[in-house]
Tab-separated table of C-alpha atoms in Angstrom:
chain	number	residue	atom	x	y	z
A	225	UNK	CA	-21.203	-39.476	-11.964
A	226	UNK	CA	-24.069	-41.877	-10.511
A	227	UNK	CA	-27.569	-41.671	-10.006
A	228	UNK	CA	-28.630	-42.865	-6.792
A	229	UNK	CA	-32.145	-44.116	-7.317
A	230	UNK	CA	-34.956	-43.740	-4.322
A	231	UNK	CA	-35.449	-47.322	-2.777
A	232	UNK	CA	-38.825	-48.809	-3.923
A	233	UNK	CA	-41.277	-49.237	-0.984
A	234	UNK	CA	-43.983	-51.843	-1.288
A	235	UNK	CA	-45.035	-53.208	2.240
A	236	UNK	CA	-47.536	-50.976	4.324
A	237	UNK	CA	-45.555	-51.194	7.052
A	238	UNK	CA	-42.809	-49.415	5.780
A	239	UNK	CA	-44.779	-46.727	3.335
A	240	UNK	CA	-44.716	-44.399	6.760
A	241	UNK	CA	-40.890	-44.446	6.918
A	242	UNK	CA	-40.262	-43.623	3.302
A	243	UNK	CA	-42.916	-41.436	2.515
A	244	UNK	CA	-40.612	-38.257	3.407
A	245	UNK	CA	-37.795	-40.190	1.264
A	246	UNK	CA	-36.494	-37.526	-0.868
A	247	UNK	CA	-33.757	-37.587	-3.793
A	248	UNK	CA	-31.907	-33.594	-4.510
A	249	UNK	CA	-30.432	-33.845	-7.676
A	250	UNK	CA	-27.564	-30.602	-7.466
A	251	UNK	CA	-24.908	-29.245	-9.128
A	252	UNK	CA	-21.707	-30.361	-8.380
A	253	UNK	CA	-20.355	-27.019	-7.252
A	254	UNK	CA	-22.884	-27.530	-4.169
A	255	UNK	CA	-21.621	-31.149	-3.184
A	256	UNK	CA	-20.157	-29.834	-0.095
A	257	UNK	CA	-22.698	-27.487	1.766
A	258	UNK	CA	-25.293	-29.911	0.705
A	259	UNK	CA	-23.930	-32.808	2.005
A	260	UNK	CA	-23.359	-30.401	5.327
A	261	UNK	CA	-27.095	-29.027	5.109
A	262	UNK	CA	-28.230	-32.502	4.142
A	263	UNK	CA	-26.998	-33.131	7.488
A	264	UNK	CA	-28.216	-30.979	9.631
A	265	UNK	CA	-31.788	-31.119	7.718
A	266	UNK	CA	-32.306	-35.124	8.543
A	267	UNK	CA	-31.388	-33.545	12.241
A	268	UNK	CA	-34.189	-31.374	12.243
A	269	UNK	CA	-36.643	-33.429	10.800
A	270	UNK	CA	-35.532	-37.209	12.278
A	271	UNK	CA	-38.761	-38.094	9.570
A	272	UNK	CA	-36.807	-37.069	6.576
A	273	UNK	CA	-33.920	-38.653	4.779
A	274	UNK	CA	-32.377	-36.920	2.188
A	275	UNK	CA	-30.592	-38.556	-0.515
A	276	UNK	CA	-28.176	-36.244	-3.001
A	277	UNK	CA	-27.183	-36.711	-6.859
A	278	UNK	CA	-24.489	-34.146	-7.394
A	279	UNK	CA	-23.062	-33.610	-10.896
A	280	UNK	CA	-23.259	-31.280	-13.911
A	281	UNK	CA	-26.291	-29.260	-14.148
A	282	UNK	CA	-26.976	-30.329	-17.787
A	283	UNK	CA	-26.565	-34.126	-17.021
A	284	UNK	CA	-28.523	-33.848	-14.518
A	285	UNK	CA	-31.208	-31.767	-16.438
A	286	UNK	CA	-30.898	-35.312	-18.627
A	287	UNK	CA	-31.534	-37.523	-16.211
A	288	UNK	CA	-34.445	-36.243	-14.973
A	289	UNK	CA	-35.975	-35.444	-18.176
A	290	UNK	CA	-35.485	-39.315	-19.239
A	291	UNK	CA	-38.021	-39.909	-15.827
A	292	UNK	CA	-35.549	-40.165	-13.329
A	293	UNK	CA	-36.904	-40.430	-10.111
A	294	UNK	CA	-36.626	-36.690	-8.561
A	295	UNK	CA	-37.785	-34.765	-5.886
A	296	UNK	CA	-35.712	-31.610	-5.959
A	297	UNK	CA	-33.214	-29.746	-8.692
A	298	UNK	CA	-30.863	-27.223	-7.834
A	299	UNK	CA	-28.760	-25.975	-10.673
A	300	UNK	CA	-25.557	-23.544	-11.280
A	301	UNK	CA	-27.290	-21.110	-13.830
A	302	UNK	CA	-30.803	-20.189	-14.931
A	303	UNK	CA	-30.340	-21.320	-18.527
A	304	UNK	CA	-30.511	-25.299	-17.178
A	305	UNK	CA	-33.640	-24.411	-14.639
A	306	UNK	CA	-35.201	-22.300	-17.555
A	307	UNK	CA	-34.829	-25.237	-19.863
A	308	UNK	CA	-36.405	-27.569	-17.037
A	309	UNK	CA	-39.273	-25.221	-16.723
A	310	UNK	CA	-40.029	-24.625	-20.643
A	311	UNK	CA	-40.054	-28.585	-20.641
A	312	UNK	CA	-42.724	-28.531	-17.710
A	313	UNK	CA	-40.735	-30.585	-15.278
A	314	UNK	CA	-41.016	-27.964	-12.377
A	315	UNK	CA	-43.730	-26.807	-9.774
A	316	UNK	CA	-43.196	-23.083	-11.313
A	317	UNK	CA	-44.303	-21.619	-8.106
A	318	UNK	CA	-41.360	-23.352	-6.179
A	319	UNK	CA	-38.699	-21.960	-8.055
A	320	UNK	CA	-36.466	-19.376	-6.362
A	321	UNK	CA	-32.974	-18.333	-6.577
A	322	UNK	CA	-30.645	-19.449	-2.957
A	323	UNK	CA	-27.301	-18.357	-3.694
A	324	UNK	CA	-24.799	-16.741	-5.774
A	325	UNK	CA	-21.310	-17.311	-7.108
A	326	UNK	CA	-18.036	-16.489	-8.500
A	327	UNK	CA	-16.049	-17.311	-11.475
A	328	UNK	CA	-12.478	-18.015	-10.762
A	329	UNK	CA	-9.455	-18.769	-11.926
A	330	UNK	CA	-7.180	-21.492	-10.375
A	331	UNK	CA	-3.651	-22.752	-10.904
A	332	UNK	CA	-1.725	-25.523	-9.198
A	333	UNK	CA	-0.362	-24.641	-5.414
A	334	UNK	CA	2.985	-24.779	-6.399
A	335	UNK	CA	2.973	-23.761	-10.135
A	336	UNK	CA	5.713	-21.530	-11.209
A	337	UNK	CA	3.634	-19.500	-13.949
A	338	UNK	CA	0.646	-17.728	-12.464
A	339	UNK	CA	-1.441	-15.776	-14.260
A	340	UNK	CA	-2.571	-12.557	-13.306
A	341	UNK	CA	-5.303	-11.429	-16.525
A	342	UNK	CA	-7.032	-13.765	-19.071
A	343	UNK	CA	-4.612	-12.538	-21.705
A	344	UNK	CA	-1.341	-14.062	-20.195
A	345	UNK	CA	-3.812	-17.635	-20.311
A	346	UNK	CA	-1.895	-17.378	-23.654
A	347	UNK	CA	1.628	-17.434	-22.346
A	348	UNK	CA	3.690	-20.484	-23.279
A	349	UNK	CA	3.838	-21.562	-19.715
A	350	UNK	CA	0.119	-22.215	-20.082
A	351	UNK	CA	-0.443	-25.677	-22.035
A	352	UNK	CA	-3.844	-27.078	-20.700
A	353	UNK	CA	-6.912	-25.338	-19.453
A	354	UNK	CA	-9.171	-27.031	-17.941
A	355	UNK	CA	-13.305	-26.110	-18.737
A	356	UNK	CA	-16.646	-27.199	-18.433
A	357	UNK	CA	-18.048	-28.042	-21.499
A	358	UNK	CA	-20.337	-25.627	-22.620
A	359	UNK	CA	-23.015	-27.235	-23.917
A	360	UNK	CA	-23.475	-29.091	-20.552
A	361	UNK	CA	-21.869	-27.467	-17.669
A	362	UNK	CA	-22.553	-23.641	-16.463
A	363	UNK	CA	-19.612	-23.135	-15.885
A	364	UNK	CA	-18.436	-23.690	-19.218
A	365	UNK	CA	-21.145	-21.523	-20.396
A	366	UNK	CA	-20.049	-18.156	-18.030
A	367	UNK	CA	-16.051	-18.879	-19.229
A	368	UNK	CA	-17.160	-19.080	-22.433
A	369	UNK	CA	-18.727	-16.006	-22.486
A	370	UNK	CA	-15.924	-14.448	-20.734
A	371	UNK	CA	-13.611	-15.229	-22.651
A	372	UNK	CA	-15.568	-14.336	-26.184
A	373	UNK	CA	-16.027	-10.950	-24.882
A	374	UNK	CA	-12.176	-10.636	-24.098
A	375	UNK	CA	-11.316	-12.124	-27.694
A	376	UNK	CA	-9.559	-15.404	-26.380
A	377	UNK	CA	-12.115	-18.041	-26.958
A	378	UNK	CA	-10.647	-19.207	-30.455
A	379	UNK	CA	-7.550	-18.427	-29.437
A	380	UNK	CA	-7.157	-19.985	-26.235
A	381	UNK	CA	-9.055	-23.314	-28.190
A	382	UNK	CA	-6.070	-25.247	-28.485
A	383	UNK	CA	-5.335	-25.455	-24.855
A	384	UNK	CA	-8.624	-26.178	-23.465
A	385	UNK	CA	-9.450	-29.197	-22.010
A	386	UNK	CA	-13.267	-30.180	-21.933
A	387	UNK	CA	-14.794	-31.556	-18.618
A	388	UNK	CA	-17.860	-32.996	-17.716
A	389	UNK	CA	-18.170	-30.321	-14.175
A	390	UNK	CA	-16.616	-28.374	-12.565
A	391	UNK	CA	-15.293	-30.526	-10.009
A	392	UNK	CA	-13.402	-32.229	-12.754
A	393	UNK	CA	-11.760	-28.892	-13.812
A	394	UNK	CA	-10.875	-28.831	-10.118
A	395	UNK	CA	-9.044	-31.759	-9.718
A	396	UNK	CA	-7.350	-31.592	-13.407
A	397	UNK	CA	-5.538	-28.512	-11.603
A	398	UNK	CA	-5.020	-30.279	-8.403
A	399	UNK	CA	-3.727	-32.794	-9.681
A	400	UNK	CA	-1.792	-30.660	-12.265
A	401	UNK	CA	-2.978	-31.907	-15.256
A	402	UNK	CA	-3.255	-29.030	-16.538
A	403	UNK	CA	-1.624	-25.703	-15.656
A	404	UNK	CA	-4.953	-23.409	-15.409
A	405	UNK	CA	-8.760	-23.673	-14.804
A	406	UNK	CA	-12.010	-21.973	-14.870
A	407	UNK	CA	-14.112	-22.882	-11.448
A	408	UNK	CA	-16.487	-21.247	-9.266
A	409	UNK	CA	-14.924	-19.355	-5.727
A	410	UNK	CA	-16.368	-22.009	-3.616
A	411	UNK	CA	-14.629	-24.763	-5.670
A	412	UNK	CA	-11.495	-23.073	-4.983
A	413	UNK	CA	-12.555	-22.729	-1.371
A	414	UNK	CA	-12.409	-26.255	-0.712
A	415	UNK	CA	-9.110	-27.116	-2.335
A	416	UNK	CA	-7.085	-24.686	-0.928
A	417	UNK	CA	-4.199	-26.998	-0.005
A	418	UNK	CA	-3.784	-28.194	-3.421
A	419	UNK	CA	-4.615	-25.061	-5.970
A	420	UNK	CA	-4.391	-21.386	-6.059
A	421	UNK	CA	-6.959	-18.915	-7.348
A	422	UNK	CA	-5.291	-16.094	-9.540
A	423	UNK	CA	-7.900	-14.043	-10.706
A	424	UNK	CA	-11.968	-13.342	-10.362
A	425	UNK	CA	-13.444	-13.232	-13.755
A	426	UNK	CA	-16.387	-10.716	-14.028
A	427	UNK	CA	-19.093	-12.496	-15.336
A	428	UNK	CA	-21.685	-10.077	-17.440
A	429	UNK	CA	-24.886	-12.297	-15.742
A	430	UNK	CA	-24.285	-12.757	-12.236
A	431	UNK	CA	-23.814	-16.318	-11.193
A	432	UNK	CA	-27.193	-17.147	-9.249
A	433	UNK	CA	-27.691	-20.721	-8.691
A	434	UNK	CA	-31.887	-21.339	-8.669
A	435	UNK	CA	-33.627	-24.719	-6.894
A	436	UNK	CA	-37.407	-25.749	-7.311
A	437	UNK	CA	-39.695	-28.917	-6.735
A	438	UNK	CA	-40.284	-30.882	-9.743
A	439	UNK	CA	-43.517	-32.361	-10.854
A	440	UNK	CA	-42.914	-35.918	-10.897
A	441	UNK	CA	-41.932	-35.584	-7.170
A	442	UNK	CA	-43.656	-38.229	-5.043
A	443	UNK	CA	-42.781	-36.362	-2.216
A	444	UNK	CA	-43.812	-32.780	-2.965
A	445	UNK	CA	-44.325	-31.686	0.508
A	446	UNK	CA	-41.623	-32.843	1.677
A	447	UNK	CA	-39.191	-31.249	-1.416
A	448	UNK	CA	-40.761	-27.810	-0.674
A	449	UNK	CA	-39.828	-28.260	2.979
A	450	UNK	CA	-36.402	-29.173	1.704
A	451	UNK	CA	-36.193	-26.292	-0.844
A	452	UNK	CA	-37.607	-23.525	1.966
A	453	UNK	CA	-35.029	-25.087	4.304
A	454	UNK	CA	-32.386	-23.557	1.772
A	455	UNK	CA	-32.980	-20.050	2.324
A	456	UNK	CA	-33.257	-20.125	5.997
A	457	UNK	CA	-30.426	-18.810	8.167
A	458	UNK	CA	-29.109	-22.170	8.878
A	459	UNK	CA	-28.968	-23.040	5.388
A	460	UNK	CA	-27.542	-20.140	4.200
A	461	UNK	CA	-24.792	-19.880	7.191
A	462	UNK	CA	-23.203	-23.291	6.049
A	463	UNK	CA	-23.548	-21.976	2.271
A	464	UNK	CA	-21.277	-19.221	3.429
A	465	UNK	CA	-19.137	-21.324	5.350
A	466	UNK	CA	-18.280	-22.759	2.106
A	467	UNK	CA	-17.655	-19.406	0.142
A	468	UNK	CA	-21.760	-18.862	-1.568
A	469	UNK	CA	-22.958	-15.678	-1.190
A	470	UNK	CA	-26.928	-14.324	-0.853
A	471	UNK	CA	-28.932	-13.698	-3.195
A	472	UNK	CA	-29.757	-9.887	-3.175
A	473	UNK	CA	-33.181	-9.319	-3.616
């Protein structure tokens, strides 16, 4: 994971090019349609240049409580965000949910063993599951959860394998390191070729991903231009395009 720091600007006669210089700091799950809408957002605004920091939502959450230099945070669950807010990082008034998510299991394309409920996770065949870690990744937190309420969380503890995001739990299973994995739907939808989702896991919270401004932003018009842009039609088309689903209001 790297931080990609906004470039310093110190002559006059560049302050007018960089002043709608913005950094998005998102969840790795988004990497894709934000790279895409990242895209098609510097298109629409030729002024704007957007740079991205994708990576776990609690790292992140880190980073930009230690001062890093943010305009915008977009995050996989509302725990992170709500722990962002109570720490008065945010413009409150900015925050709003954009999309919503799955929880998914995947296995390798080709494995031999697929499982088809979280209880046969425990069948021999099953060695190594890959999952965010809880304490920093959301989507460690929803498996956990999951797999508390079905009784397998201490149980299934000697397979698990901790990772620092969920794009890490992807490629441990494309690259069949391990024979299982927790990820979000969109995840899955981008590795087709090389896993094979086996299962939706109901989640009891639904899996709403929320994005706001944040207060140290020297940019702020220009991040809540960026975070409006999200739920617009355009935005939310290429979120679809890569398996995200509205939010229902």
């Amino acid at each position: 994971m790297r931080f990609l720091p906004l470039l310093l600007v110190f002559a006059f006669s560049s302050a007018a090019v960089q002043a709608a210089d913005i950094t998005v700091s998102a969840a790795a799950s988004l990497t894709n349609a934000f790279q895409e809408i990242g895209k098609d957002y510097e298109k629409k605004y030729p002024d704007a240049k957007v740079r991205f920091n994708f990576g776990g939502s609690g790292a992140l959450l880190q980073q930009i409580a230690k001062g890093a230099p943010v305009d915008v945070f977009a995050s996989a669950d509302q725990e992170t965000m709500d722990k962002a807010q109570s720490a008065g990082l945010l413009h409150n008034a900015s925050r709003t949910d954009f999309v919503r998510n799955d929880l998914v299991v995947v296995v390798p394309r080709h494995a031999s063993y697929r499982p088809s409920q979280l209880k046969d996770l425990n069948n021999a065949a099953i060695q190594k599951i890959a999952v965010g870690n809880p304490a920093s990744v959301p989507v460690g937190r929803y498996t956990q959860a999951t797999l508390e309420k079905a009784g397998l969380w201490q149980t299934l503890q000697p397979k698990v394998i901790m990772t620092q995001n969920v794009r890490q739990s992807l490629d441990y299973v494309a690259r069949g390191e391990v024979e299982a994995g927790f990820v979000y739907g969109t995840d899955m939808a981008v590795a087709t070729d090389k896993v094979t989702g086996v299962m939706t896991v109901p989640t009891d919270k639904p899996i709403t991903y929320p994005i706001a401004t944040l207060k140290n932003s020297a940019q702020v018009a220009e991040a809540q231009r960026f975070v409006q842009y999200m739920l617009s039609p355009a935005a939310q088309k290429v979120l679809a395009k890569y398996g995200f689903r509205g939010v229902k209001k």
